[in-house]
Amino acid sequence: MLNVPPPAFPAPRSQQRAAGGGRSKVPLKPGRSLMDWIRLTKSGKDLAGLKGRLIEVTEDELAKHNKKEDCWICIRGLVYNVTPYMEYHPGGEDELMQAAGTDGTDLFDQVHRWVNYESMLKECLVGRMALKPVAVPKGMLPEKKLLGVSAKDLTPSYDWFQTDGLITVVIYTKQKDMNAELVIVDCQDKRLRGEIIVNEHSYVLEVDLDHEVEDFFINIAEKIGKVEIILKKKDNVHWKMLGQPLESHNTFIKRKNRGLFYRKCKLVSKTEVTHDTKLFCFMLPKSTCFQVPAGQHVYLKQIIAGTEVVKPYTPLLPFLPLNFKEPSCHDSANIYLMIKIYSCGLFTQALDHLQIGDCISISNPEGNFKKSQVQALEDLFFLAAGTGFTPMVKLLNFALTEVSSLRTAKLIFFNKTEDDILWRNQLEQLALKDERFEVQFVLSEAAKDWMGKQGRISSSLLSGFVKRSRKDSKVLICICGPTPFTEQGVQYLKDLGYSQEEMHAFTA
Ligand code: FAD
Ligand code: NAP
C-alpha cells in the first residue's frame, strides 16, 4: 500500500481560507446535505472504489476519469474520486466537472480554500500523483527585483535580546503605518507565533521557545514599522536561544497561501437579537492578541459528527455606539458575532447548542476590505440583506467616527418581516442622533400594516436611494447578503453608472 505523504503546508488538519468571487450555491436534493455526506463517509462504503488500496496516479490515468460517473480530481498532489460526492457538492456537479480528470487545485483555491477537503474527502482518496512537477512554492516572493526593489529588501526580519526578566523579540516590518490590526500574536505552552500583515503578504515568526513565559505584551512603533513582542520570563534564567524554529518560522508569503491559525475561545454570553438570531460573545484566550479590522471575517471550526466543519462569520461591536465624537475604545479581548440559527443548519444548530464556558476554535481575521477604501469618502451606502448587515457595523462606526470628510451614511436594509430586522431600535436611534445617518427598511414579506417600503432589491429602489450628496462626491457602496442578492445589486449599480471602484461586495 502506498504511503501517502501529508500535503505540504498548510498542514493537513488546518483550514484554508475564503475565496473571493460570487459563487452561487446550487439547491441540493433532499438527503444530500453536508450531514448526509458525513454519514455516508462513516458508513464504511468503499467511496474511492479501490477497496481500501491507495495507488500512484499518472497524469494519463487521471485524465481517463473525466466523467460524472467516474470522476477523479487532483488537489495538491492527492487524487480523489469525487463521483460519490457530486450530489452533495453545494457548488453543484458542473463546478466539480470543470476539474474532472485534471489538477483542480487552482479551481479549488478560487472557490473554497477554507474547506477542509482532506477531512471531507478522506474516504474518496485514490492516491497521489506519480510525478509531481517541481515548482516554486505558490506565493513565495521571487528572489528577483520587484518594482525595482529586491524582494529581500521588503521581507521583514527579526532580532531578539534579553534582560533578567524579559525577552524582547523585535520585528522590523519595513512597513510604515504599522498598527495593532496588522499584528497577531499567540503565545501558549512555550509556542510563540507572531504574524505581521504587510499588504497582501504575511510574515510569520514561529518558535518553540527555549523556556516558559508568564505573559507577553506588544509595542508597536507605528511610523517606523517596528513591532516588539515582549515576553515575561517565568524563571529568571538566561536563555541560550530564542527557541527552536517551527514549520512557518521566518516565512513571508502571500496571505491567501497561509493556512489559517486557530485558537480556542470561550463562549461567555449568548443573547437573543431576534426570534432566530443571537449575539455570541467569545473570549480570546489570554495567550492571544489580535483585533478584527472593519469588514473582515473570521472562521469558526467545530468537529461535527467526527468531521471538521468550518464556516465564516463577521465580528461586530456589541452594540451600535451612538456617540461618534470620541473614537470608540477597543474591546480586543472579546469577539462578538451575530449569527442566524437556521432550523436545518448544520453549523448554526451546533453553535446554538454551545453552553456558556464551552470553547470553539476561531481563526485569524481575513477579508479583502481595506479601510483605505473609506478614506476621504463623502457618501457611504450600505445595501444589506439579513445577516449581511454584520460587516456594516464596524464599518459604519469607523466611518462616522474617523472619516472627517463623510457627509452621508445610508443603510438600506432588506428583510423578510419586521421581526427579522436586526438592531432596528439601535439603527433608528442612531438616525435620530446623527444627521449624517439614514436608514430605510425594505420588507419582502411585509404584514398588511407595514407602512415602509416593500419588495426585493431592484434598480428603481436603488436609483431613489443611492444618490451622491453632490456632483462628483467620493462615494462607496457596500453590499452584502445572499450571493444572488449581492450579484443583482452589483449589476443594478453598474447599470446606474457606478464604477467598480465605487462598490464593495462582501462575498464568500
Ligand atoms: P447549512 O447547513 O449550510 O445550510 C442549512 C440551511 O440553512 C440551508 O438549506 C438554507 O436554508 C439555510 N442557509 C444556510 N446558509 C445560508 C445562507 N448563507 N444564506 C441563506 N440561507 C442559508 N452568517 C451569520 O449568521 N452571521 C455572520 O456574521 C455571517 N458572516 C458571514 C461571512 C462570510 C464571509 C460568509 C461567506 C458567510 C457569513 N455568514 C454569516 C453565513 C455563515 O457562514 C453560514 O453560511 C450560515 O451560518 C449557515 O450555516 P449552517 O451550517 O448552519 O447552514
Ligand atoms: P434572508 O433573511 O433569507 O433574506 C434577507 C432579505 O434578502 C429578504 O428580504 C430576502 O427576500 C432577500 N433575498 C434573499 N435572497 C434574495 C435574492 N436571491 N435576490 C434578492 N433578494 C433576496 O437572509 P439571511 O438568511 O439573513 O442570509 C443572509 C446572507 O448574507 C447569507 O447568505 C450569508 O451567507 C450572507 N452573509 C455574508 C457575509 C459576507 O461577508 N460575505 C456576511 C454576513 C452574511 P425573500 O424573502 O424574497 O427571499
Coordinates of C-alpha atoms and ligand atoms in Angstrom, one line a residue:
M1 CA 0.0 0.0 0.0
L2 CA 1.2 3.4 -0.9
N3 CA 2.2 5.7 1.9
V4 CA 0.5 8.9 1.1
P5 CA 2.6 11.8 2.4
P6 CA 0.8 14.7 4.1
P7 CA 0.3 17.6 1.7
A8 CA 2.8 20.4 2.2
F9 CA 2.0 23.5 4.2
P10 CA -0.8 24.3 5.2
A11 CA -0.9 21.3 7.5
P12 CA -3.4 18.6 6.7
R13 CA -5.8 19.5 9.5
S14 CA -5.6 23.2 9.1
Q15 CA -8.3 25.1 7.2
Q16 CA -7.8 27.1 4.1
R17 CA -9.2 30.5 3.6
A18 CA -12.3 32.1 2.0
A19 CA -12.4 32.5 -1.7
G20 CA -13.4 35.7 -3.5
G21 CA -15.9 35.9 -6.3
G22 CA -19.6 35.4 -6.2
R23 CA -20.2 31.7 -6.3
S24 CA -23.8 30.6 -6.2
K25 CA -24.9 27.7 -4.2
V26 CA -26.9 25.0 -6.1
P27 CA -30.0 23.7 -4.4
L28 CA -29.2 20.2 -3.2
K29 CA -31.7 17.2 -3.4
P30 CA -33.2 16.1 -0.2
G31 CA -30.9 13.7 1.7
R32 CA -27.8 15.4 0.2
S33 CA -26.8 17.8 2.9
L34 CA -23.3 18.0 4.5
M35 CA -24.6 16.0 7.4
D36 CA -25.8 13.3 5.0
W37 CA -22.4 13.3 3.4
I38 CA -20.7 12.9 6.7
R39 CA -23.0 10.0 7.5
L40 CA -22.1 8.3 4.2
T41 CA -18.4 8.7 4.8
K42 CA -18.8 6.9 8.1
S43 CA -20.9 4.1 6.6
G44 CA -17.9 2.0 5.6
K45 CA -18.9 2.1 2.0
D46 CA -15.9 2.0 -0.5
L47 CA -16.2 5.6 -1.8
A48 CA -12.8 5.7 -3.5
G49 CA -13.7 2.5 -5.4
L50 CA -10.4 0.8 -4.7
K51 CA -11.2 -1.5 -1.8
G52 CA -9.0 0.4 0.6
R53 CA -5.9 0.5 -1.6
L54 CA -4.1 3.7 -2.5
I55 CA -2.5 3.9 -5.9
E56 CA 0.0 6.1 -7.6
V57 CA -1.8 8.0 -10.4
T58 CA -0.2 9.1 -13.6
E59 CA -1.4 12.1 -15.5
D60 CA -2.7 9.9 -18.3
E61 CA -4.6 7.8 -15.7
L62 CA -6.1 10.8 -14.1
A63 CA -7.3 12.2 -17.5
K64 CA -9.3 9.0 -18.1
H65 CA -11.5 9.6 -15.1
N66 CA -13.3 12.7 -16.5
K67 CA -16.9 11.7 -16.5
K68 CA -19.6 12.3 -13.9
E69 CA -19.9 8.6 -13.2
D70 CA -16.2 8.2 -13.0
C71 CA -14.6 11.5 -11.9
W72 CA -11.2 11.9 -10.3
I73 CA -9.7 15.2 -9.3
C74 CA -6.2 16.0 -8.1
I75 CA -5.9 18.6 -5.2
R76 CA -2.4 19.5 -4.1
G77 CA -0.9 16.2 -5.4
L78 CA -3.6 13.9 -3.9
V79 CA -6.2 12.3 -6.1
Y80 CA -9.8 11.9 -5.1
N81 CA -12.7 10.0 -6.6
V82 CA -15.4 12.7 -6.4
T83 CA -18.2 10.8 -8.1
P84 CA -19.9 9.8 -4.8
Y85 CA -19.6 13.4 -3.7
M86 CA -21.2 15.0 -6.8
E87 CA -24.7 15.3 -5.5
Y88 CA -23.6 16.6 -2.1
H89 CA -21.4 19.4 -3.5
P90 CA -23.0 22.8 -2.7
G91 CA -21.4 24.3 -5.8
G92 CA -23.1 21.7 -8.0
E93 CA -21.9 19.0 -10.3
D94 CA -20.9 21.4 -13.1
E95 CA -18.4 23.1 -10.8
L96 CA -16.8 19.8 -9.9
M97 CA -16.8 18.7 -13.5
Q98 CA -14.7 21.7 -14.6
A99 CA -11.8 19.9 -12.9
A100 CA -12.7 16.4 -13.9
G101 CA -9.6 14.3 -14.7
T102 CA -7.3 17.2 -14.0
D103 CA -5.4 19.1 -11.3
G104 CA -8.2 21.1 -9.7
T105 CA -6.0 22.9 -7.1
D106 CA -6.4 26.3 -8.6
L107 CA -10.1 26.0 -9.1
F108 CA -10.4 24.7 -5.6
D109 CA -8.4 27.6 -4.3
Q110 CA -10.5 30.1 -6.2
V111 CA -13.8 29.0 -4.7
H112 CA -13.3 27.3 -1.3
R113 CA -9.8 27.3 0.0
W114 CA -11.2 27.3 3.5
V115 CA -13.0 24.0 3.2
N116 CA -11.1 21.1 4.8
Y117 CA -11.2 18.8 1.8
E118 CA -8.7 16.4 3.4
S119 CA -11.3 15.7 6.1
M120 CA -14.3 15.9 3.9
L121 CA -13.0 13.7 1.1
K122 CA -10.7 11.3 3.0
E123 CA -12.8 8.3 2.2
C124 CA -12.6 9.2 -1.5
L125 CA -8.8 9.3 -1.6
V126 CA -7.5 7.3 -4.6
G127 CA -3.8 8.0 -4.1
R128 CA -1.2 10.5 -5.1
M129 CA 0.1 11.8 -8.4
A130 CA 3.1 9.8 -9.6
L131 CA 5.0 12.7 -10.9
K132 CA 5.0 16.0 -9.1
P133 CA 6.1 19.0 -11.0
V134 CA 8.9 20.9 -9.2
A135 CA 7.6 24.4 -8.6
V136 CA 8.4 27.3 -6.5
P137 CA 6.0 27.3 -3.5
K138 CA 3.0 29.3 -4.5
G139 CA 3.0 32.8 -3.1
M140 CA 6.7 32.9 -2.2
L141 CA 8.2 36.2 -3.3
P142 CA 10.7 35.6 -6.1
E143 CA 14.2 36.5 -5.3
K144 CA 14.2 38.8 -8.2
K145 CA 13.7 42.5 -8.5
L146 CA 10.2 43.6 -7.7
L147 CA 9.3 47.0 -9.0
G148 CA 12.9 48.0 -8.8
V149 CA 13.3 46.8 -5.2
S150 CA 14.7 43.4 -4.3
A151 CA 12.2 41.1 -2.6
K152 CA 14.7 40.5 0.1
D153 CA 14.6 44.2 0.9
L154 CA 10.9 44.0 1.5
T155 CA 11.0 40.9 3.7
P156 CA 10.6 41.6 7.4
S157 CA 13.3 40.4 9.7
Y158 CA 13.6 39.9 13.4
D159 CA 16.1 40.0 16.2
W160 CA 15.9 39.4 19.9
F161 CA 17.6 40.3 23.2
Q162 CA 17.1 39.6 26.9
T163 CA 17.3 41.2 30.3
D164 CA 17.0 39.3 33.6
G165 CA 13.2 39.1 33.4
L166 CA 12.3 39.8 29.8
I167 CA 12.8 38.6 26.3
T168 CA 12.2 41.2 23.6
V169 CA 11.6 40.0 20.1
V170 CA 11.9 42.8 17.6
I171 CA 10.3 42.5 14.2
Y172 CA 11.4 45.0 11.6
T173 CA 8.4 45.0 9.3
K174 CA 9.8 47.5 6.7
Q175 CA 6.3 48.8 6.5
K176 CA 5.2 52.3 7.5
D177 CA 1.9 52.8 9.3
M178 CA 2.1 49.6 11.1
N179 CA -0.8 49.3 13.6
A180 CA -2.4 46.8 16.0
E181 CA -4.8 45.4 13.4
L182 CA -1.8 44.1 11.4
V183 CA -0.2 42.2 14.3
I184 CA -1.5 38.9 15.6
V185 CA 0.3 37.1 18.4
D186 CA -0.3 33.8 20.1
C187 CA 2.0 32.6 22.9
Q188 CA 1.0 29.4 24.6
D189 CA 2.8 26.4 26.1
K190 CA 6.2 27.7 25.0
R191 CA 4.9 28.2 21.5
L192 CA 5.3 31.7 20.2
R193 CA 3.6 32.7 16.9
G194 CA 3.7 36.2 15.7
E195 CA 2.1 37.2 12.3
I196 CA 2.5 40.6 10.7
I197 CA 0.3 41.6 7.8
V198 CA 2.1 43.5 5.1
N199 CA -0.4 44.4 2.4
E200 CA -1.1 41.1 0.5
H201 CA 1.6 39.3 2.4
S202 CA 2.1 37.7 5.8
Y203 CA 5.3 37.4 7.8
V204 CA 5.3 34.7 10.5
L205 CA 7.7 34.2 13.3
E206 CA 7.1 30.8 14.9
V207 CA 9.2 29.2 17.5
D208 CA 9.1 26.6 20.3
L209 CA 10.6 28.9 23.0
D210 CA 13.7 28.0 24.9
H211 CA 11.9 28.4 28.2
E212 CA 8.4 29.1 29.5
V213 CA 7.0 32.6 29.7
E214 CA 4.4 34.1 32.1
D215 CA 2.9 36.8 30.0
F216 CA 3.5 39.0 27.0
F217 CA 2.8 42.4 25.6
I218 CA 3.2 44.2 22.3
N219 CA 4.7 47.5 21.5
I220 CA 4.3 49.0 18.0
A221 CA 6.3 51.9 16.7
E222 CA 3.8 52.8 14.0
K223 CA 5.8 55.2 12.0
I224 CA 9.0 53.1 11.6
G225 CA 7.2 49.8 11.5
K226 CA 8.9 48.2 14.4
V227 CA 6.9 45.6 16.4
E228 CA 8.2 44.4 19.7
I229 CA 6.8 41.2 21.4
I230 CA 7.9 41.4 25.0
L231 CA 7.8 38.1 26.8
K232 CA 8.0 38.0 30.6
K233 CA 10.2 35.1 31.6
K234 CA 8.7 32.6 34.0
D235 CA 12.1 31.9 35.6
N236 CA 14.9 34.4 35.7
V237 CA 17.3 32.1 33.8
H238 CA 19.5 33.1 30.9
W239 CA 18.1 31.9 27.5
K240 CA 20.7 30.4 25.2
M241 CA 18.5 30.9 22.2
L242 CA 15.0 32.2 21.4
G243 CA 13.8 28.7 20.7
Q244 CA 13.6 26.0 18.0
P245 CA 12.1 27.3 14.7
L246 CA 8.8 25.7 13.8
E247 CA 7.4 25.0 10.3
S248 CA 6.4 28.5 9.3
H249 CA 9.1 30.3 11.1
N250 CA 10.6 33.4 9.3
T251 CA 8.4 32.9 6.2
F252 CA 7.0 35.8 4.1
I253 CA 4.3 34.6 1.8
K254 CA 1.0 35.7 0.2
R255 CA -1.7 35.8 2.9
K256 CA -4.0 33.7 0.8
N257 CA -1.5 30.9 0.8
R258 CA -1.0 30.9 4.6
G259 CA -3.0 28.2 6.4
L260 CA -5.4 29.5 8.9
F261 CA -4.3 29.5 12.5
Y262 CA -6.9 28.8 15.2
R263 CA -7.1 29.2 18.9
K264 CA -9.8 28.0 21.4
C265 CA -12.1 30.8 22.5
K266 CA -14.6 30.5 25.3
L267 CA -18.3 31.4 24.9
V268 CA -19.0 34.0 27.5
S269 CA -22.5 35.1 26.6
K270 CA -25.3 34.4 24.1
T271 CA -28.2 36.9 23.8
E272 CA -31.2 37.0 21.7
V273 CA -31.3 39.6 18.9
T274 CA -34.4 38.4 17.1
H275 CA -36.5 35.2 17.0
D276 CA -33.8 33.4 15.1
T277 CA -30.6 35.4 15.6
K278 CA -28.3 35.6 18.5
L279 CA -25.3 37.7 19.6
F280 CA -22.5 35.4 20.7
C281 CA -19.6 36.7 22.7
F282 CA -16.4 34.7 22.6
M283 CA -13.4 35.5 24.8
L284 CA -10.0 35.2 23.2
P285 CA -7.5 33.3 25.4
K286 CA -5.0 35.4 27.4
S287 CA -2.4 33.9 25.2
T288 CA -3.8 35.6 22.0
C289 CA -3.7 39.2 20.9
F290 CA -5.4 40.4 17.7
Q291 CA -8.1 42.8 16.5
V292 CA -10.6 42.1 13.7
P293 CA -10.5 45.1 11.3
A294 CA -13.8 46.5 10.0
G295 CA -15.2 44.5 7.1
Q296 CA -13.2 41.3 7.8
H297 CA -14.4 37.9 9.0
V298 CA -13.1 35.0 11.0
Y299 CA -13.6 31.3 10.6
L300 CA -15.2 29.2 13.3
K301 CA -14.3 25.5 13.4
Q302 CA -16.2 22.7 15.1
I303 CA -16.0 18.9 14.9
I304 CA -19.5 17.8 13.9
A305 CA -20.1 14.0 13.8
G306 CA -16.3 13.5 13.7
T307 CA -15.7 15.8 10.8
E308 CA -14.1 19.3 10.9
V309 CA -16.6 21.8 9.7
V310 CA -15.6 25.5 9.1
K311 CA -17.8 28.5 8.5
P312 CA -17.1 32.2 8.2
Y313 CA -18.6 34.8 10.4
T314 CA -18.2 38.6 10.6
P315 CA -17.3 40.1 14.0
L316 CA -19.1 43.2 15.0
L317 CA -19.5 45.5 18.0
P318 CA -21.7 44.5 20.9
F319 CA -24.0 47.4 20.1
L320 CA -24.1 50.4 17.8
P321 CA -22.2 53.2 19.6
L322 CA -24.3 56.4 19.4
N323 CA -21.6 58.9 20.3
F324 CA -19.3 59.4 17.4
K325 CA -17.4 62.4 18.9
E326 CA -14.9 60.1 20.6
P327 CA -13.2 57.2 18.9
S328 CA -14.7 54.0 20.4
C329 CA -12.4 52.1 22.7
H330 CA -11.5 48.6 21.6
D331 CA -12.8 45.5 23.4
S332 CA -10.0 43.4 22.0
A333 CA -10.4 40.6 24.4
N334 CA -13.8 39.6 23.1
I335 CA -15.2 38.7 19.7
Y336 CA -18.9 39.4 19.1
L337 CA -20.8 37.5 16.4
M338 CA -24.4 38.0 15.3
I339 CA -25.5 34.6 14.0
K340 CA -28.7 33.5 12.5
I341 CA -29.6 30.0 13.6
Y342 CA -31.1 28.0 10.7
S343 CA -33.6 25.3 11.7
C344 CA -31.8 22.8 9.4
G345 CA -28.3 24.5 9.6
L346 CA -25.5 22.1 10.3
F347 CA -23.1 24.6 11.8
T348 CA -25.6 27.0 13.4
Q349 CA -27.5 24.3 15.1
A350 CA -24.3 23.0 16.7
L351 CA -23.4 26.6 17.7
D352 CA -26.8 27.1 19.3
H353 CA -26.1 24.1 21.4
L354 CA -22.9 25.5 22.9
Q355 CA -23.2 26.2 26.6
I356 CA -21.6 29.2 28.3
G357 CA -18.0 28.2 29.1
D358 CA -17.7 25.9 26.1
C359 CA -14.9 26.5 23.7
I360 CA -14.7 26.8 19.9
S361 CA -11.8 27.4 17.5
I362 CA -11.6 30.8 15.9
S363 CA -9.2 31.8 13.2
N364 CA -7.2 34.9 12.4
P365 CA -9.2 37.6 10.6
E366 CA -9.4 37.7 6.8
G367 CA -11.1 39.6 4.1
N368 CA -10.3 41.9 1.2
F369 CA -11.9 45.1 2.5
K370 CA -9.4 47.8 3.2
K371 CA -10.0 50.8 5.4
S372 CA -8.3 53.0 2.8
Q373 CA -11.4 52.5 0.7
V374 CA -13.2 54.7 3.1
Q375 CA -10.5 57.4 3.3
A376 CA -11.7 60.9 2.2
L377 CA -15.1 59.4 1.5
E378 CA -18.1 61.7 1.3
D379 CA -21.1 59.4 0.7
L380 CA -21.2 55.9 2.1
F381 CA -24.1 53.5 1.2
F382 CA -24.9 50.1 2.6
L383 CA -27.1 47.6 0.9
A384 CA -27.6 44.8 3.4
A385 CA -29.9 41.7 3.4
G386 CA -30.5 39.8 6.6
T387 CA -27.3 39.0 8.4
G388 CA -25.5 40.7 5.5
F389 CA -25.8 43.6 7.9
T390 CA -22.9 42.3 10.1
P391 CA -19.9 43.7 8.1
M392 CA -21.6 47.1 8.1
V393 CA -21.5 47.6 11.8
K394 CA -17.8 48.2 12.4
L395 CA -17.5 49.9 9.1
L396 CA -20.3 52.4 9.9
N397 CA -18.8 53.0 13.3
F398 CA -15.3 53.6 11.7
A399 CA -16.7 55.9 9.0
L400 CA -18.8 58.0 11.4
T401 CA -16.0 58.3 13.9
E402 CA -12.9 58.7 11.9
V403 CA -13.7 59.9 8.4
S404 CA -14.0 63.6 8.7
S405 CA -15.0 64.1 5.1
L406 CA -18.1 62.0 5.5
R407 CA -21.3 63.8 4.7
T408 CA -23.9 60.9 4.4
A409 CA -24.1 57.3 5.5
K410 CA -27.2 55.5 4.4
L411 CA -28.3 51.9 5.1
I412 CA -31.0 50.2 3.0
F413 CA -31.8 47.1 4.9
F414 CA -33.7 44.2 3.2
N415 CA -35.5 41.7 5.4
K416 CA -38.5 39.4 5.1
T417 CA -40.6 40.7 8.0
E418 CA -40.4 43.3 10.7
D419 CA -39.4 40.7 13.2
D420 CA -36.3 39.9 11.2
I421 CA -34.8 43.3 11.4
L422 CA -31.6 43.3 13.3
W423 CA -31.0 46.1 15.8
R424 CA -33.9 48.1 14.5
N425 CA -34.2 50.3 17.6
Q426 CA -30.5 51.0 17.6
L427 CA -30.5 51.9 14.0
E428 CA -33.4 54.2 14.4
Q429 CA -31.8 55.9 17.4
L430 CA -28.6 56.4 15.5
A431 CA -30.5 58.0 12.7
L432 CA -32.1 60.4 15.2
K433 CA -28.8 61.2 16.9
D434 CA -26.5 61.6 13.9
E435 CA -27.9 63.6 11.0
R436 CA -25.4 62.1 8.6
F437 CA -27.0 58.6 9.1
E438 CA -30.2 57.5 7.4
V439 CA -31.8 54.0 7.5
Q440 CA -34.5 52.5 5.3
F441 CA -36.1 49.1 5.9
V442 CA -37.5 47.1 2.9
L443 CA -39.6 44.0 3.6
S444 CA -40.2 41.2 1.2
E445 CA -42.9 39.6 3.3
A446 CA -44.4 42.6 4.9
A447 CA -47.5 42.4 7.0
K448 CA -50.6 44.4 5.9
D449 CA -49.9 47.2 8.3
W450 CA -46.3 47.8 7.2
M451 CA -46.0 51.5 6.1
G452 CA -42.5 51.3 4.8
K453 CA -41.0 50.1 1.5
Q454 CA -41.7 46.6 0.2
G455 CA -40.2 44.2 -2.2
R456 CA -36.7 43.0 -3.1
I457 CA -33.6 44.8 -4.4
S458 CA -34.4 46.5 -7.7
S459 CA -33.0 49.1 -9.9
S460 CA -35.8 51.6 -9.2
L461 CA -35.3 51.2 -5.4
L462 CA -31.6 51.8 -5.7
S463 CA -31.9 54.8 -8.0
G464 CA -34.1 56.5 -5.5
F465 CA -31.7 55.7 -2.6
V466 CA -28.2 55.7 -3.8
K467 CA -27.5 59.3 -4.8
R468 CA -24.4 61.4 -4.5
S469 CA -24.7 64.3 -2.0
R470 CA -23.1 66.5 -4.6
K471 CA -22.0 66.0 -8.1
D472 CA -18.6 64.1 -8.2
S473 CA -18.7 63.4 -4.5
K474 CA -16.5 60.4 -3.5
V475 CA -18.8 57.5 -2.9
L476 CA -18.6 53.9 -1.7
I477 CA -21.5 51.4 -1.9
C478 CA -21.1 48.3 0.3
I479 CA -23.3 45.4 -0.4
C480 CA -23.8 42.1 1.5
G481 CA -26.4 39.4 1.7
P482 CA -27.2 36.1 -0.1
T483 CA -25.0 35.7 -3.1
P484 CA -27.7 36.3 -5.7
F485 CA -28.8 39.4 -3.9
T486 CA -25.3 40.8 -3.9
E487 CA -24.8 39.9 -7.6
Q488 CA -28.0 41.6 -8.6
G489 CA -27.2 44.6 -6.5
V490 CA -23.8 45.0 -8.2
Q491 CA -25.4 44.7 -11.6
Y492 CA -28.0 47.4 -10.8
L493 CA -25.4 49.7 -9.5
K494 CA -23.3 49.2 -12.7
D495 CA -26.4 50.0 -14.7
L496 CA -26.9 53.1 -12.7
G497 CA -23.4 54.2 -13.7
Y498 CA -21.3 53.4 -10.6
S499 CA -17.8 52.2 -11.2
Q500 CA -16.2 49.0 -9.8
E501 CA -14.1 51.2 -7.5
E502 CA -17.2 52.8 -6.0
M503 CA -18.6 49.4 -4.9
H504 CA -17.5 46.8 -2.4
A505 CA -19.3 43.4 -2.4
F506 CA -18.8 41.2 0.6
T507 CA -18.8 37.7 -0.9
A508 CA -17.7 34.2 0.0
Ligands
FAD1 P1 -26.1 24.9 6.2 O1 -26.2 23.6 6.9 O2 -25.0 25.2 5.3 O3 -27.5 25.1 5.5 C1 -28.8 24.7 6.0 C2 -29.9 25.5 5.5 O4 -29.7 26.8 6.1 C3 -29.9 25.8 4.0 O5 -30.5 24.9 3.3 C4 -30.6 27.2 4.0 O6 -32.0 27.0 4.2 C5 -30.1 27.8 5.2 N1 -28.8 28.6 4.9 C6 -27.6 28.1 5.1 N2 -26.7 29.0 4.7 C7 -27.4 30.0 4.2 C8 -27.0 31.2 3.6 N3 -25.7 31.6 3.5 N4 -28.0 32.1 3.2 C9 -29.3 31.7 3.3 N5 -29.7 30.6 3.8 C10 -28.8 29.7 4.3 N6 -23.9 34.3 9.0 C11 -24.4 34.9 10.1 O7 -25.4 34.5 10.7 N7 -23.6 35.9 10.7 C12 -22.5 36.3 10.1 O8 -21.8 37.3 10.6 C13 -22.0 35.7 8.9 N8 -20.9 36.1 8.3 C14 -20.5 35.5 7.1 C15 -19.3 36.0 6.5 C16 -19.0 35.5 5.3 C17 -17.7 36.0 4.6 C18 -19.8 34.5 4.7 C19 -19.4 33.9 3.4 C20 -20.9 34.0 5.3 C21 -21.3 34.5 6.5 N9 -22.4 34.0 7.2 C22 -22.8 34.7 8.3 C23 -23.1 32.8 6.8 C24 -22.4 31.5 7.5 O9 -21.1 31.4 7.1 C25 -23.2 30.2 7.2 O10 -23.4 30.0 5.9 C26 -24.5 30.1 7.9 O11 -24.3 30.3 9.3 C27 -25.3 28.8 7.7 O12 -24.5 27.7 8.2 P2 -25.2 26.3 8.5 O13 -24.1 25.3 8.5 O14 -26.0 26.5 9.8 O15 -26.2 26.1 7.3
NAP2 P1 -32.8 36.2 4.4 O1 -33.5 36.5 5.7 O2 -33.2 34.9 3.8 O3 -33.1 37.4 3.4 C1 -33.0 38.7 3.7 C2 -33.6 39.6 2.6 O4 -32.9 39.3 1.3 C3 -35.1 39.1 2.3 O5 -35.8 40.3 2.0 C4 -35.0 38.3 1.1 O6 -36.1 38.3 0.2 C5 -33.8 38.9 0.3 N1 -33.2 38.0 -0.6 C6 -32.9 36.7 -0.3 N2 -32.4 36.1 -1.4 C7 -32.5 37.0 -2.4 C8 -32.2 37.0 -3.8 N3 -31.8 35.9 -4.4 N4 -32.5 38.1 -4.5 C9 -33.0 39.2 -3.9 N5 -33.3 39.3 -2.6 C10 -33.1 38.2 -1.9 O7 -31.3 36.4 4.6 P2 -30.3 35.6 5.6 O8 -30.9 34.2 5.9 O9 -30.1 36.5 6.8 O10 -29.0 35.5 4.9 C11 -28.0 36.5 4.9 C12 -26.9 36.1 3.9 O11 -25.9 37.0 4.0 C13 -26.4 34.7 4.0 O12 -26.4 34.2 2.7 C14 -25.0 34.9 4.5 O13 -24.1 33.9 4.0 C15 -24.6 36.3 3.9 N6 -23.6 37.0 4.7 C16 -22.4 37.2 4.0 C17 -21.5 37.9 4.7 C18 -20.2 38.2 4.0 O14 -19.3 38.9 4.5 N7 -19.9 37.8 2.8 C19 -21.6 38.3 6.0 C20 -22.8 38.0 6.6 C21 -23.8 37.3 5.9 P3 -37.0 37.0 0.0 O15 -37.9 36.9 1.3 O16 -37.8 37.3 -1.2 O17 -36.1 35.8 -0.1

